[in-house]
Coordinates of C-alpha atoms and ligand atoms in Angstrom, one line a residue:
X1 CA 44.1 86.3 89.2
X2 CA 44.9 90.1 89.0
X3 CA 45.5 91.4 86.3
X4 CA 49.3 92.3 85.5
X5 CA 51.1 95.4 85.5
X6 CA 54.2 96.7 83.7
X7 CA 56.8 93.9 83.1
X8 CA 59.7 94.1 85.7
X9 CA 61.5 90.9 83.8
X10 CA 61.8 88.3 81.0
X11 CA 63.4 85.0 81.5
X12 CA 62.9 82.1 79.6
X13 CA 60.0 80.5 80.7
X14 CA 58.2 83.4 83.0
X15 CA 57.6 87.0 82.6
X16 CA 57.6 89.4 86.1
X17 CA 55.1 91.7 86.2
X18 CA 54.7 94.6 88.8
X19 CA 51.1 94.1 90.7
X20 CA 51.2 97.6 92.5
X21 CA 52.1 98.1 96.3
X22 CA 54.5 95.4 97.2
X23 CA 53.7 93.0 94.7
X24 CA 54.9 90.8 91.8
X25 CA 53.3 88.3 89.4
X26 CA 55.7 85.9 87.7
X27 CA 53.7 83.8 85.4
X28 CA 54.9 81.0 83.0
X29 CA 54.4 82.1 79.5
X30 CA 53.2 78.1 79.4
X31 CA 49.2 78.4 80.2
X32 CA 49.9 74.8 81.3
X33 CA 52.5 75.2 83.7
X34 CA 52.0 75.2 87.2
X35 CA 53.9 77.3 89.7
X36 CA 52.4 75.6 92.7
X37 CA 55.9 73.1 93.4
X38 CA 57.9 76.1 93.6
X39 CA 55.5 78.3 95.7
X40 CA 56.0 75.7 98.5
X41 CA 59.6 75.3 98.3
X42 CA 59.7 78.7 98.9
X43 CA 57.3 78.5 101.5
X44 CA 59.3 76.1 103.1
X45 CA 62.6 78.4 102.8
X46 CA 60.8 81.0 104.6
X47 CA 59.6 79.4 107.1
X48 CA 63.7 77.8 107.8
X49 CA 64.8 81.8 108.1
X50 CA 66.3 82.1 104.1
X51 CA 65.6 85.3 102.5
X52 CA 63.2 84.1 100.1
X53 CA 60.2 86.9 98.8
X54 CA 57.0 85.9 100.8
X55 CA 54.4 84.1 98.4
X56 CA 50.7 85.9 98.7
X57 CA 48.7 83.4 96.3
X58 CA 49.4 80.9 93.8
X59 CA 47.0 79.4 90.7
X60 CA 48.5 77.4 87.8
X61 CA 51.2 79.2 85.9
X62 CA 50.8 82.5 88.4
X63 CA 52.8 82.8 91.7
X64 CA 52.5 86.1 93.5
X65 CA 54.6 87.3 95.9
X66 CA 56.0 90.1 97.4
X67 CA 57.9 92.8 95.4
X68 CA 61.9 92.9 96.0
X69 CA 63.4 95.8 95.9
X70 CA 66.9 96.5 94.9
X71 CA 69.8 95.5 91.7
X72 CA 70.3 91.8 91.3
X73 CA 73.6 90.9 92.4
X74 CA 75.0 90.8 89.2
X75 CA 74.6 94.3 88.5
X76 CA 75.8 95.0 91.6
X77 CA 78.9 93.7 90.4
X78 CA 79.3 95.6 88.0
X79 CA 78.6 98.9 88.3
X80 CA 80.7 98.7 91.3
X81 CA 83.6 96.3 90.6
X82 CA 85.4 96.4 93.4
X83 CA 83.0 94.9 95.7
X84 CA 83.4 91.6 93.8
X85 CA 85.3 89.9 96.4
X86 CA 82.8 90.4 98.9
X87 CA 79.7 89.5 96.4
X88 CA 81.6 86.5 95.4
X89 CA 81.5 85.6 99.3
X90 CA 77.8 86.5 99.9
X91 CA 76.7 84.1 97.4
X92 CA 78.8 81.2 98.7
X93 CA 77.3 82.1 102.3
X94 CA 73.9 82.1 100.7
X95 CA 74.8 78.5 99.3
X96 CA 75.6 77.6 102.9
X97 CA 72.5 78.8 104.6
X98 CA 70.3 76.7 101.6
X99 CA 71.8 73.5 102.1
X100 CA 71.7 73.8 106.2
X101 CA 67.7 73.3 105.5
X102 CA 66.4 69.8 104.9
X103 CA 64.4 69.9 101.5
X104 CA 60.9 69.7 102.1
X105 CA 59.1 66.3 101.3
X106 CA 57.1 67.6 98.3
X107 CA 60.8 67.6 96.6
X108 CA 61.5 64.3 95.1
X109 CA 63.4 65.1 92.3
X110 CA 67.2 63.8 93.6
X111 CA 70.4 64.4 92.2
X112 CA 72.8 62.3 94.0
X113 CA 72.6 61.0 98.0
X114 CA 72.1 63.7 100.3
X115 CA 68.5 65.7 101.7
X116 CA 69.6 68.8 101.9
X117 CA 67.8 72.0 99.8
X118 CA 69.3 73.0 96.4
X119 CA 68.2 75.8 94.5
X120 CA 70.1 74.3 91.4
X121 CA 70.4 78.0 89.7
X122 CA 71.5 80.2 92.6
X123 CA 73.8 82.3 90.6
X124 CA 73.9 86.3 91.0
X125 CA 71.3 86.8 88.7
X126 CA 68.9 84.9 91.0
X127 CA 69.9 87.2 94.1
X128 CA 68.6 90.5 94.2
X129 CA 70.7 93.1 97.3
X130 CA 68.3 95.3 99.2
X131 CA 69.0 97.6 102.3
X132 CA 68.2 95.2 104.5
X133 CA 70.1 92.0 102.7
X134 CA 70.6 89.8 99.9
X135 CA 66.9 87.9 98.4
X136 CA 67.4 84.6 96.6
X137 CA 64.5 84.3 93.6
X138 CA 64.1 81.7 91.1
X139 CA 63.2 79.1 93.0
X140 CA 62.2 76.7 89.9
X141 CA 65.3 73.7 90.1
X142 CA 64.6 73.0 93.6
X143 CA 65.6 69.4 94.2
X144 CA 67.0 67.7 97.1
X145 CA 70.3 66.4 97.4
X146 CA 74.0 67.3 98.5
X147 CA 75.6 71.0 98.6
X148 CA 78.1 70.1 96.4
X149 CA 76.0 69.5 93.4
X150 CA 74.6 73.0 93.8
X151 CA 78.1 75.0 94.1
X152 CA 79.2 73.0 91.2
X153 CA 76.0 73.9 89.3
X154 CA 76.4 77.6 90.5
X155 CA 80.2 77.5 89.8
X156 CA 80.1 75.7 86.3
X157 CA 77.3 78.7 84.8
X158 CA 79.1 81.7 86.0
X159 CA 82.5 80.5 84.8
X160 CA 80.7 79.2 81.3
X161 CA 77.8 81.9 80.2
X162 CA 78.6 84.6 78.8
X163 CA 76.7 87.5 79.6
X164 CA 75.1 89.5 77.0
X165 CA 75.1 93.2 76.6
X166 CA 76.7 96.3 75.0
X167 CA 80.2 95.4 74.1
X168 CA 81.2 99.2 77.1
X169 CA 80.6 96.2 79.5
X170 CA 81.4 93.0 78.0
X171 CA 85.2 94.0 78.9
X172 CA 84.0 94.3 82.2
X173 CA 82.2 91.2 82.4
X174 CA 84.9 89.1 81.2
X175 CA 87.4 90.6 84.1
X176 CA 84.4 89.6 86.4
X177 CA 84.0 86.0 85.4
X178 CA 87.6 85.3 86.0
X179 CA 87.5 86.5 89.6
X180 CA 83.9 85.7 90.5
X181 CA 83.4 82.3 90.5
X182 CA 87.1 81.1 91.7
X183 CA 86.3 83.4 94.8
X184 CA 83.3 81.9 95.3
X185 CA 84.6 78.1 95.1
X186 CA 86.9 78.9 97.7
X187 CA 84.9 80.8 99.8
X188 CA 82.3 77.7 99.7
X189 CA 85.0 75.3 100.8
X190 CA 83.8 72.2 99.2
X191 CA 85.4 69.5 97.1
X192 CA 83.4 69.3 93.8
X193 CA 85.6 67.0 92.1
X194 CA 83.1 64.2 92.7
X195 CA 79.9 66.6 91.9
X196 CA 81.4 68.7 88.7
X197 CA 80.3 65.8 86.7
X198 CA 76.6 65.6 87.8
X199 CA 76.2 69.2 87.9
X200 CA 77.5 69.2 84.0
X201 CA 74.9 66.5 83.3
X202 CA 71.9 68.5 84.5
X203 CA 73.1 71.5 83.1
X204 CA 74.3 69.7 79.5
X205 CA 70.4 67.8 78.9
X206 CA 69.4 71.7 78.5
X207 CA 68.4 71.4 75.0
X208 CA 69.0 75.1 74.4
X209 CA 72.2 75.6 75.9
X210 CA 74.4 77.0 72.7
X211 CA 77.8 75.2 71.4
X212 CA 80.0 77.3 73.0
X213 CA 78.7 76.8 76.6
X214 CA 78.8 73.3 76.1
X215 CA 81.8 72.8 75.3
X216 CA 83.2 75.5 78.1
X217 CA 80.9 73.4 80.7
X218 CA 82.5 70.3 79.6
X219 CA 86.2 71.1 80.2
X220 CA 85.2 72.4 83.3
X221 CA 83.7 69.3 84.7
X222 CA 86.8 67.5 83.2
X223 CA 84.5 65.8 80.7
X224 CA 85.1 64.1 76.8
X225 CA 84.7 67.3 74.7
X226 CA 82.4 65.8 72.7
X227 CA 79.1 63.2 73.9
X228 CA 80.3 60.1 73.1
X229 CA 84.4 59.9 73.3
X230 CA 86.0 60.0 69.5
X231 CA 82.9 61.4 67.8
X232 CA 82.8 65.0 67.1
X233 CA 80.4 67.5 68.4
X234 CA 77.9 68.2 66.3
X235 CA 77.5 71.4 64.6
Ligands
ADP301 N1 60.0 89.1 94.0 C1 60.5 90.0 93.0 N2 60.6 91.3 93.3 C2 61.1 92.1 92.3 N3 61.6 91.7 91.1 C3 61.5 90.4 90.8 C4 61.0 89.4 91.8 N4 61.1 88.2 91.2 C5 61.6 88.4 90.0 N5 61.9 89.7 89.8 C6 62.5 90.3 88.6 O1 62.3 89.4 87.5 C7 63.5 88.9 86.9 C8 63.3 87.5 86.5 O2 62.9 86.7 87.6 P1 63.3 85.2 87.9 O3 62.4 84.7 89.0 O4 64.8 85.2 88.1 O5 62.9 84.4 86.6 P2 63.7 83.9 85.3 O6 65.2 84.0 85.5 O7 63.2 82.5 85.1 O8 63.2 84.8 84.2 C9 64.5 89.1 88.1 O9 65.8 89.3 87.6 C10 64.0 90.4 88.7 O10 64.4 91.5 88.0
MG302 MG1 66.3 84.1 87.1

């Protein structure tokens, strides 16, 4: 594989690196990890019409594909505030046109009854505005199942995380988080009462999720405050 470039990005498990003219490397820091699952899911988005970067080769932890260009939606949102409304709808629209595609057979993992597509981390973080539309990345929690697992996943991490950066914007943030993801729950139009729970699960068995989040994500989903009713939570 070529060699990388600059780094575009950082996440937890993969770096993005820029591979010249129109391309981009995202490779798993894990040597051992393989990218190839989530190169055909997104394969198979492309091919059912989401906006979803083309993939140009894939080996082990390496997936190229092509380069995106534009802000990710979430700093979209905030260096221009007022469009939050309309962001807040986007997403829910891109939620929408994911679980209108049938998940392709290669995606067993299931969380609940249902076959439709579910990006399980489709978030404005993971949607990145260019001239010519709004690109959903991150295609690494694809699963199969129902829509309303997947707006309750996207709706339980924007209204628990807690974005970090210079405290000029944390005020900014905070406004955002109240408005965002209400806007988005309505504009998806689903009852999540049943899928809040299951979303919480998926979301809680992340070992390095801190305290805090757990516990928000927790009340949110309308579950015991602490893992087993009348202990406490650990410190
Ligand atoms: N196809 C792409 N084109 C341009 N930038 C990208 C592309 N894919 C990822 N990036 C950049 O890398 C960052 C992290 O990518 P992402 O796939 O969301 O991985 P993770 O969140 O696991 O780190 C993105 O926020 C974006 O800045
Ligand atoms: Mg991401």
């Amino acid at each position: 594989m070529a060699e990388p470039g600059p780094l575009l990005g950082r996440g937890r498990d993969a770096d993005v690196y820029d591979l010249g003219p129109g391309r981009v490397l995202r490779r798993y820091r894990d040597p051992g990890a393989s990218a190839e699952r989530e190169a055909a899911v997104m394969v198979h988005a492309r091919a059912h019409g989401l906006p979803v970067p083309e993939v140009f080769d894939v080996d082990g932890p390496d997936l190229v594909m092509a380069r995106v260009e534009g802000p990710t939606m979430l700093a979209a949102v905030l260096r221009r505030p007022w469009t939050i409304t309309r962001q807040a709808t986007v997403l829910a629209e891109l939620h929408r046109a994911v679980h209108a595609v049938p998940a392709p057979d290669l995606l067993d993992r299931r969380t609940g009854p249902g076959d439709a597509l579910l990006h399980l981390d489709l978030h404005p973080e993971n949607v990145l505005l260019t001239p010519s539309g709004p690109v959903i990345i991150d295609w690494t929690n694809a699963a199969r199942g129902t829509a309303e697992v997947d707006v309750a996943d996207a709706w339980l991490v924007m209204s628990a995380a807690r974005v970090p950066g210079p405290a000029v914007v944390a005020a900014a943030v905070r406004a955002a988080q109240g408005v965002f993801p209400r806007q988005f729950r309505r504009a998806a139009g689903l009852d999540l009462a049943a899928a809040l729970p299951t979303a919480a699960a998926r979301r809680l068995a992340d070992r390095n999720l801190g305290e805090q989040e757990r516990r928000r994500i927790r009340r949110l989903a309308g579950l015991p405050l602490s893992a087993r009713p009348g202990s406490p939570e650990p410190s």
